[in-house]
Amino acid sequence: MDLSMLYDVLDVPEEDGLGRLLFAARKEHYALQYLMLSAVRQEGIAMSDAARHELERAERRALRYGQILDRVAARVPVSPVKGKLIARSYPKGLLRPQGDLDLVTSGEADLWRAVRVLMADKPLYVGVSVLGAPTRHLVVTLTWTPEDRLLDPEIRVEVCTAALVGDDGAVPIRAELPEDVPTASLLALAEERFQRTFYARDAIDLYMIGQAPCPEVPEIAQAAHEYHLAPELRQLALYAEQRVPLGRLAGLGSALEEYDRQERRRRADHSAPVAGPGGTADALAQGRPLYGMPLRSAENRADWERSQVHLFGGSGLLRTPVGDYLLVADEVVGQAEYDAAQRELDRLAKEAR
């Protein structure tokens, strides 16, 4: 991977120069320019102080994520997914752009242990989401101020009890990824399609994975089929092969063609659960995603290993080892619902005395 290939990936003529390449990278993704800057440095091209400082901050950001992972993993069984795994495919000197750190635990007790380790760094925000039924899964997102709060994206760590959360429909939650790192990375990249379109970094990731030892293409295609991701991985492979040579992954799009058709038929035949009256209890029973609106931080819950759902009226509270949250399905919460949740917490606190 060199600057010439990066010009091609971003469809920027080389004669337009590095400024246009960096501009295109910033338009693609808020962190993609870090890869471009590391490639500029690697080729020995003179950099301005501003460009060099931006790259150095990005490297310290990547180092910080590595330190966070090491600190959590030393105390709790966790597995990184996506960014940290894919970064291992990149050669020394090239910085794989990483927006956040994604960690997976084998259950809820370990999730809260990991969150408690992270809470020691005093995050600015701790958010919780609930999804899945009959097995309930949790996602906890923590954020911190970056080194340069005016120029850099926030530091963000996401801890989840499932590796792949599906599409809230025909594609189910899958708690674990394959042990093989290249296959796990490809599946995690394909899963991203449920949240966004593919872009240049994804093609670069496939290029890097395809340059290193990895399973044979038919094995990867079979895994994508088993994980219900054949359409997404095929779309990613076809997108990437128009921009980069895929190396050992060449032919992946073709190998996925029949699995793609089978999965689309399966999804078309999928019967969604009939929606109930719409309250929190009904949403939890059906596994619809619910988001936790922070209400209060928690004290004296060092012995809590799991969260508790408390239903009142048509609403619900998620009482966790680190705080209490109002469970909501929408981004906008009415003042009356918020006030009722606070009153319910007051009532529970009085009962506990």
CSV table of C-alpha atoms in Angstrom, one decimal:
chain,number,residue,atom,x,y,z
A,1,MET,CA,0.0,0.0,0.0
A,2,ASP,CA,1.6,3.3,-1.1
A,3,LEU,CA,0.4,6.8,-2.1
A,4,SER,CA,-0.1,5.8,-5.7
A,5,MET,CA,-2.6,3.1,-4.6
A,6,LEU,CA,-4.3,5.5,-2.2
A,7,TYR,CA,-4.8,8.0,-5.0
A,8,ASP,CA,-6.6,5.2,-7.0
A,9,VAL,CA,-8.7,4.1,-4.1
A,10,LEU,CA,-10.0,7.6,-3.5
A,11,ASP,CA,-10.3,8.3,-7.3
A,12,VAL,CA,-8.0,11.4,-7.1
A,13,PRO,CA,-5.6,12.1,-10.0
A,14,GLU,CA,-2.0,12.1,-8.8
A,15,GLU,CA,-1.4,15.4,-10.6
A,16,ASP,CA,-4.0,17.0,-8.3
A,17,GLY,CA,-1.5,16.6,-5.4
A,18,LEU,CA,-1.5,15.6,-1.8
A,19,GLY,CA,-3.7,18.4,-0.7
A,20,ARG,CA,-6.6,17.1,-2.8
A,21,LEU,CA,-5.9,13.5,-1.6
A,22,LEU,CA,-6.2,14.6,2.0
A,23,PHE,CA,-9.3,16.6,1.3
A,24,ALA,CA,-10.9,13.6,-0.3
A,25,ALA,CA,-9.9,11.4,2.6
A,26,ARG,CA,-11.5,13.8,5.1
A,27,LYS,CA,-14.7,13.8,3.1
A,28,GLU,CA,-14.8,10.0,3.1
A,29,HIS,CA,-14.4,9.5,6.9
A,30,TYR,CA,-13.3,11.6,9.8
A,31,ALA,CA,-10.3,9.4,10.5
A,32,LEU,CA,-9.2,8.3,7.1
A,33,GLN,CA,-6.7,11.2,6.7
A,34,TYR,CA,-4.5,9.6,9.4
A,35,LEU,CA,-3.7,6.7,7.0
A,36,MET,CA,-2.9,9.2,4.2
A,37,LEU,CA,-0.6,11.2,6.5
A,38,SER,CA,1.2,8.0,7.7
A,39,ALA,CA,1.8,7.0,4.0
A,40,VAL,CA,3.2,10.5,3.3
A,41,ARG,CA,5.6,10.1,6.1
A,42,GLN,CA,6.5,6.6,5.1
A,43,GLU,CA,7.5,7.8,1.6
A,44,GLY,CA,9.8,10.5,3.1
A,45,ILE,CA,7.8,13.5,1.9
A,46,ALA,CA,8.3,16.6,3.9
A,47,MET,CA,5.3,17.4,6.2
A,48,SER,CA,4.3,20.7,7.7
A,49,ASP,CA,4.2,21.0,11.5
A,50,ALA,CA,0.4,21.0,11.5
A,51,ALA,CA,0.3,17.8,9.5
A,52,ARG,CA,3.0,16.1,11.6
A,53,HIS,CA,1.2,17.1,14.8
A,54,GLU,CA,-2.1,15.7,13.5
A,55,LEU,CA,-0.5,12.4,12.7
A,56,GLU,CA,1.3,12.2,16.0
A,57,ARG,CA,-1.9,12.8,17.9
A,58,ALA,CA,-3.6,10.0,15.9
A,59,GLU,CA,-0.8,7.7,16.8
A,60,ARG,CA,-1.1,8.6,20.5
A,61,ARG,CA,-4.9,8.0,20.1
A,62,ALA,CA,-4.2,4.5,18.7
A,63,LEU,CA,-1.7,3.9,21.5
A,64,ARG,CA,-4.3,5.0,24.1
A,65,TYR,CA,-6.8,2.5,22.6
A,66,GLY,CA,-4.2,-0.2,22.9
A,67,GLN,CA,-3.5,0.7,26.5
A,68,ILE,CA,-7.2,0.7,27.3
A,69,LEU,CA,-7.5,-2.8,25.8
A,70,ASP,CA,-4.5,-4.1,27.7
A,71,ARG,CA,-5.8,-2.7,31.0
A,72,VAL,CA,-9.3,-4.1,30.6
A,73,ALA,CA,-8.1,-7.5,29.3
A,74,ALA,CA,-5.7,-7.8,32.3
A,75,ARG,CA,-8.7,-7.9,34.6
A,76,VAL,CA,-11.7,-9.2,32.5
A,77,PRO,CA,-12.0,-11.7,29.6
A,78,VAL,CA,-12.7,-9.4,26.6
A,79,SER,CA,-12.1,-9.7,22.9
A,80,PRO,CA,-11.5,-6.8,20.5
A,81,VAL,CA,-13.5,-6.8,17.2
A,82,LYS,CA,-13.1,-4.8,14.0
A,83,GLY,CA,-10.5,-2.0,14.4
A,84,LYS,CA,-7.9,-3.5,16.6
A,85,LEU,CA,-8.0,-6.9,14.9
A,86,ILE,CA,-7.9,-5.4,11.4
A,87,ALA,CA,-5.0,-3.1,12.3
A,88,ARG,CA,-2.9,-6.2,12.8
A,89,SER,CA,-3.0,-6.7,9.0
A,90,TYR,CA,-1.4,-3.2,8.4
A,91,PRO,CA,2.3,-3.0,7.9
A,92,LYS,CA,4.4,-1.2,10.4
A,93,GLY,CA,4.4,2.6,9.7
A,94,LEU,CA,0.9,2.7,8.2
A,95,LEU,CA,-1.8,3.8,10.7
A,96,ARG,CA,-5.1,2.1,10.3
A,97,PRO,CA,-7.8,4.7,11.0
A,98,GLN,CA,-9.7,3.7,14.1
A,99,GLY,CA,-12.7,5.6,15.2
A,100,ASP,CA,-13.4,3.7,18.4
A,101,LEU,CA,-12.6,0.5,20.4
A,102,ASP,CA,-15.1,-2.3,20.2
A,103,LEU,CA,-14.9,-5.0,22.9
A,104,VAL,CA,-17.0,-8.1,23.4
A,105,THR,CA,-17.6,-10.1,26.6
A,106,SER,CA,-19.0,-13.6,27.1
A,107,GLY,CA,-21.8,-12.4,29.4
A,108,GLU,CA,-23.3,-9.5,31.3
A,109,ALA,CA,-21.3,-10.0,34.5
A,110,ASP,CA,-18.0,-9.6,32.6
A,111,LEU,CA,-19.5,-6.6,30.7
A,112,TRP,CA,-20.0,-4.7,33.9
A,113,ARG,CA,-16.6,-5.7,35.2
A,114,ALA,CA,-15.1,-4.2,32.1
A,115,VAL,CA,-17.2,-1.1,32.4
A,116,ARG,CA,-16.0,-0.6,36.0
A,117,VAL,CA,-12.4,-0.8,34.9
A,118,LEU,CA,-13.2,1.9,32.2
A,119,MET,CA,-15.1,4.0,34.7
A,120,ALA,CA,-11.8,4.6,36.6
A,121,ASP,CA,-10.9,7.0,33.8
A,122,LYS,CA,-13.9,9.1,34.5
A,123,PRO,CA,-15.8,9.1,31.2
A,124,LEU,CA,-17.8,12.1,30.1
A,125,TYR,CA,-20.8,9.8,29.1
A,126,VAL,CA,-21.9,6.3,29.7
A,127,GLY,CA,-24.8,5.1,27.5
A,128,VAL,CA,-26.6,1.7,27.6
A,129,SER,CA,-28.7,0.0,25.0
A,130,VAL,CA,-30.7,-3.2,25.3
A,131,LEU,CA,-31.5,-5.6,22.5
A,132,GLY,CA,-32.4,-9.2,21.8
A,133,ALA,CA,-34.9,-11.7,23.0
A,134,PRO,CA,-35.3,-14.2,24.6
A,135,THR,CA,-31.6,-13.7,25.4
A,136,ARG,CA,-31.0,-10.1,26.4
A,137,HIS,CA,-27.8,-8.4,25.2
A,138,LEU,CA,-26.4,-5.1,26.4
A,139,VAL,CA,-24.2,-2.5,24.7
A,140,VAL,CA,-22.4,0.1,26.8
A,141,THR,CA,-20.8,3.1,25.2
A,142,LEU,CA,-18.3,5.3,27.1
A,143,THR,CA,-16.7,8.5,25.7
A,144,TRP,CA,-13.9,10.8,26.8
A,145,THR,CA,-12.5,14.1,25.6
A,146,PRO,CA,-9.8,13.7,22.9
A,147,GLU,CA,-6.3,15.2,23.1
A,148,ASP,CA,-7.4,18.1,21.0
A,149,ARG,CA,-11.1,18.6,21.6
A,150,LEU,CA,-11.4,21.1,18.7
A,151,LEU,CA,-9.7,19.0,16.0
A,152,ASP,CA,-9.9,15.3,17.0
A,153,PRO,CA,-12.9,12.9,17.3
A,154,GLU,CA,-13.9,11.8,20.8
A,155,ILE,CA,-12.4,8.8,22.5
A,156,ARG,CA,-15.1,6.1,22.4
A,157,VAL,CA,-15.2,2.5,23.7
A,158,GLU,CA,-18.1,0.2,23.2
A,159,VAL,CA,-18.5,-3.0,25.2
A,160,CYS,CA,-21.1,-5.5,24.1
A,161,THR,CA,-22.2,-9.0,25.1
A,162,ALA,CA,-22.6,-9.9,21.4
A,163,ALA,CA,-20.0,-9.7,18.6
A,164,LEU,CA,-22.6,-9.0,15.9
A,165,VAL,CA,-26.0,-7.5,16.7
A,166,GLY,CA,-27.8,-8.1,13.3
A,167,ASP,CA,-30.3,-5.8,11.6
A,168,ASP,CA,-33.1,-5.9,14.2
A,169,GLY,CA,-35.0,-8.1,11.8
A,170,ALA,CA,-34.2,-11.3,9.8
A,171,VAL,CA,-30.5,-11.2,10.7
A,172,PRO,CA,-30.2,-12.4,14.3
A,173,ILE,CA,-27.8,-11.5,17.0
A,174,ARG,CA,-24.7,-13.7,16.9
A,175,ALA,CA,-22.8,-13.7,20.2
A,176,GLU,CA,-19.5,-15.0,19.0
A,177,LEU,CA,-17.3,-14.6,15.9
A,178,PRO,CA,-15.1,-17.3,14.4
A,179,GLU,CA,-11.7,-17.8,16.1
A,180,ASP,CA,-9.9,-17.2,12.8
A,181,VAL,CA,-9.0,-13.5,12.9
A,182,PRO,CA,-9.2,-12.7,9.1
A,183,THR,CA,-12.6,-14.4,8.8
A,184,ALA,CA,-13.8,-12.6,12.0
A,185,SER,CA,-12.6,-9.3,10.6
A,186,LEU,CA,-14.3,-9.8,7.3
A,187,LEU,CA,-17.6,-10.7,8.9
A,188,ALA,CA,-17.4,-7.7,11.3
A,189,LEU,CA,-16.8,-5.4,8.3
A,190,ALA,CA,-19.7,-6.9,6.4
A,191,GLU,CA,-22.0,-6.3,9.4
A,192,GLU,CA,-21.2,-2.6,9.2
A,193,ARG,CA,-23.4,-2.4,6.1
A,194,PHE,CA,-26.4,-2.5,8.4
A,195,GLN,CA,-25.4,0.9,9.8
A,196,ARG,CA,-23.7,2.6,6.8
A,197,THR,CA,-22.6,2.4,3.2
A,198,PHE,CA,-19.1,1.0,2.4
A,199,TYR,CA,-16.3,3.5,1.8
A,200,ALA,CA,-12.6,3.6,0.9
A,201,ARG,CA,-11.2,2.4,4.2
A,202,ASP,CA,-13.2,-0.8,3.8
A,203,ALA,CA,-11.6,-1.5,0.5
A,204,ILE,CA,-8.2,-0.8,2.0
A,205,ASP,CA,-9.0,-3.1,4.9
A,206,LEU,CA,-9.8,-5.9,2.4
A,207,TYR,CA,-6.6,-5.3,0.5
A,208,MET,CA,-4.6,-5.6,3.7
A,209,ILE,CA,-6.4,-8.7,4.9
A,210,GLY,CA,-5.9,-10.3,1.4
A,211,GLN,CA,-2.1,-9.7,1.5
A,212,ALA,CA,-1.6,-11.8,4.7
A,213,PRO,CA,-2.3,-15.5,5.3
A,214,CYS,CA,-6.0,-16.2,5.6
A,215,PRO,CA,-8.4,-19.1,5.0
A,216,GLU,CA,-9.3,-20.2,1.4
A,217,VAL,CA,-12.1,-18.2,-0.2
A,218,PRO,CA,-14.6,-21.1,-0.1
A,219,GLU,CA,-14.1,-21.3,3.7
A,220,ILE,CA,-14.7,-17.6,4.1
A,221,ALA,CA,-17.8,-17.8,1.9
A,222,GLN,CA,-19.2,-20.7,4.0
A,223,ALA,CA,-18.6,-18.7,7.2
A,224,ALA,CA,-20.5,-15.7,5.7
A,225,HIS,CA,-23.4,-18.0,4.8
A,226,GLU,CA,-23.5,-19.5,8.4
A,227,TYR,CA,-23.4,-16.0,9.9
A,228,HIS,CA,-26.2,-14.7,7.5
A,229,LEU,CA,-23.8,-12.1,6.0
A,230,ALA,CA,-23.3,-13.4,2.4
A,231,PRO,CA,-25.1,-10.4,0.8
A,232,GLU,CA,-23.2,-7.8,2.7
A,233,LEU,CA,-19.8,-9.5,2.4
A,234,ARG,CA,-20.4,-10.0,-1.4
A,235,GLN,CA,-21.3,-6.3,-1.7
A,236,LEU,CA,-18.1,-5.4,0.1
A,237,ALA,CA,-16.0,-7.7,-2.0
A,238,LEU,CA,-17.4,-6.4,-5.2
A,239,TYR,CA,-17.0,-2.8,-4.1
A,240,ALA,CA,-13.4,-3.4,-3.0
A,241,GLU,CA,-12.3,-5.3,-6.1
A,242,GLN,CA,-13.1,-2.2,-8.2
A,243,ARG,CA,-10.5,-0.2,-6.2
A,244,VAL,CA,-7.8,-2.5,-5.0
A,245,PRO,CA,-6.3,-6.0,-5.8
A,246,LEU,CA,-7.7,-8.4,-3.3
A,247,GLY,CA,-4.8,-10.8,-3.2
A,248,ARG,CA,-5.8,-14.1,-1.4
A,249,LEU,CA,-9.4,-12.8,-1.3
A,250,ALA,CA,-9.7,-12.6,-5.2
A,251,GLY,CA,-12.9,-14.3,-6.3
A,252,LEU,CA,-14.7,-13.8,-3.0
A,253,GLY,CA,-17.6,-12.0,-4.6
A,254,SER,CA,-18.1,-14.8,-7.1
A,255,ALA,CA,-17.8,-17.5,-4.4
A,256,LEU,CA,-20.6,-15.7,-2.4
A,257,GLU,CA,-23.1,-15.4,-5.3
A,258,GLU,CA,-25.2,-18.5,-4.5
A,259,TYR,CA,-25.0,-17.9,-0.8
A,260,ASP,CA,-26.2,-14.3,-1.5
A,261,ARG,CA,-29.3,-15.6,-3.3
A,262,GLN,CA,-30.0,-18.1,-0.5
A,263,GLU,CA,-29.8,-15.5,2.2
A,264,ARG,CA,-31.9,-13.0,0.4
A,265,ARG,CA,-34.6,-15.7,0.0
A,266,ARG,CA,-34.4,-16.6,3.7
A,267,ARG,CA,-34.8,-12.9,4.7
A,268,ALA,CA,-37.7,-12.5,2.3
A,269,ASP,CA,-39.4,-15.5,4.0
A,270,HIS,CA,-38.7,-14.2,7.5
A,271,SER,CA,-41.8,-13.4,9.5
A,272,ALA,CA,-41.3,-10.4,11.8
A,273,PRO,CA,-43.1,-10.7,15.2
A,274,VAL,CA,-46.4,-9.0,15.4
A,275,ALA,CA,-46.0,-5.6,17.2
A,276,GLY,CA,-47.8,-5.4,20.5
A,277,PRO,CA,-49.2,-2.4,22.2
A,278,GLY,CA,-45.8,-0.6,22.1
A,279,GLY,CA,-44.9,-0.4,25.8
A,280,THR,CA,-41.4,-1.1,27.2
A,281,ALA,CA,-42.4,-4.6,28.4
A,282,ASP,CA,-43.6,-5.5,24.9
A,283,ALA,CA,-40.5,-4.1,23.3
A,284,LEU,CA,-38.3,-6.1,25.7
A,285,ALA,CA,-40.2,-9.3,25.0
A,286,GLN,CA,-39.8,-8.9,21.3
A,287,GLY,CA,-36.2,-7.9,21.4
A,288,ARG,CA,-36.7,-4.5,19.9
A,289,PRO,CA,-33.8,-2.1,20.6
A,290,LEU,CA,-34.2,0.2,23.6
A,291,TYR,CA,-31.9,2.9,24.5
A,292,GLY,CA,-31.1,4.0,28.0
A,293,MET,CA,-31.5,7.7,28.7
A,294,PRO,CA,-29.2,8.5,31.6
A,295,LEU,CA,-31.0,9.6,34.8
A,296,ARG,CA,-28.7,9.1,37.7
A,297,SER,CA,-25.3,7.6,38.5
A,298,ALA,CA,-25.3,4.7,41.0
A,299,GLU,CA,-23.6,4.4,44.4
A,300,ASN,CA,-23.2,1.4,46.6
A,301,ARG,CA,-23.6,-1.1,43.9
A,302,ALA,CA,-20.2,-2.8,44.0
A,303,ASP,CA,-21.9,-6.1,44.5
A,304,TRP,CA,-24.2,-5.8,41.4
A,305,GLU,CA,-23.2,-8.1,38.6
A,306,ARG,CA,-26.2,-7.6,36.4
A,307,SER,CA,-28.7,-4.9,35.4
A,308,GLN,CA,-32.4,-5.0,36.5
A,309,VAL,CA,-35.4,-4.0,34.5
A,310,HIS,CA,-38.0,-2.2,36.6
A,311,LEU,CA,-41.4,-1.6,34.8
A,312,PHE,CA,-43.8,1.1,35.9
A,313,GLY,CA,-46.9,2.2,34.0
A,314,GLY,CA,-46.1,1.8,30.4
A,315,SER,CA,-42.4,2.7,30.9
A,316,GLY,CA,-39.3,1.0,32.2
A,317,LEU,CA,-36.1,1.7,34.0
A,318,LEU,CA,-32.8,-0.1,33.5
A,319,ARG,CA,-31.0,-0.2,36.8
A,320,THR,CA,-27.4,-1.1,36.3
A,321,PRO,CA,-24.3,-1.4,38.4
A,322,VAL,CA,-23.2,2.1,37.2
A,323,GLY,CA,-26.4,4.0,36.9
A,324,ASP,CA,-30.1,4.2,36.3
A,325,TYR,CA,-31.6,4.7,32.8
A,326,LEU,CA,-35.0,5.3,31.3
A,327,LEU,CA,-35.6,2.8,28.5
A,328,VAL,CA,-36.8,4.5,25.4
A,329,ALA,CA,-37.3,3.6,21.7
A,330,ASP,CA,-37.1,7.1,20.3
A,331,GLU,CA,-34.5,9.9,20.4
A,332,VAL,CA,-37.0,12.4,21.8
A,333,VAL,CA,-38.4,11.8,25.3
A,334,GLY,CA,-41.3,13.9,26.7
A,335,GLN,CA,-40.8,15.9,29.8
A,336,ALA,CA,-43.7,14.1,31.5
A,337,GLU,CA,-42.1,10.6,30.9
A,338,TYR,CA,-38.7,11.9,32.2
A,339,ASP,CA,-40.3,13.4,35.3
A,340,ALA,CA,-42.3,10.2,36.0
A,341,ALA,CA,-39.0,8.2,35.8
A,342,GLN,CA,-37.4,10.5,38.3
A,343,ARG,CA,-40.3,10.2,40.7
A,344,GLU,CA,-40.2,6.4,40.4
A,345,LEU,CA,-36.5,6.4,41.3
A,346,ASP,CA,-37.3,8.6,44.3
A,347,ARG,CA,-39.9,6.1,45.4
A,348,LEU,CA,-37.6,3.2,45.0
A,349,ALA,CA,-34.9,4.9,47.0
A,350,LYS,CA,-37.3,5.5,49.8
A,351,GLU,CA,-38.3,1.9,49.8
A,352,ALA,CA,-34.7,0.8,50.0
A,353,ARG,CA,-34.0,2.8,53.2
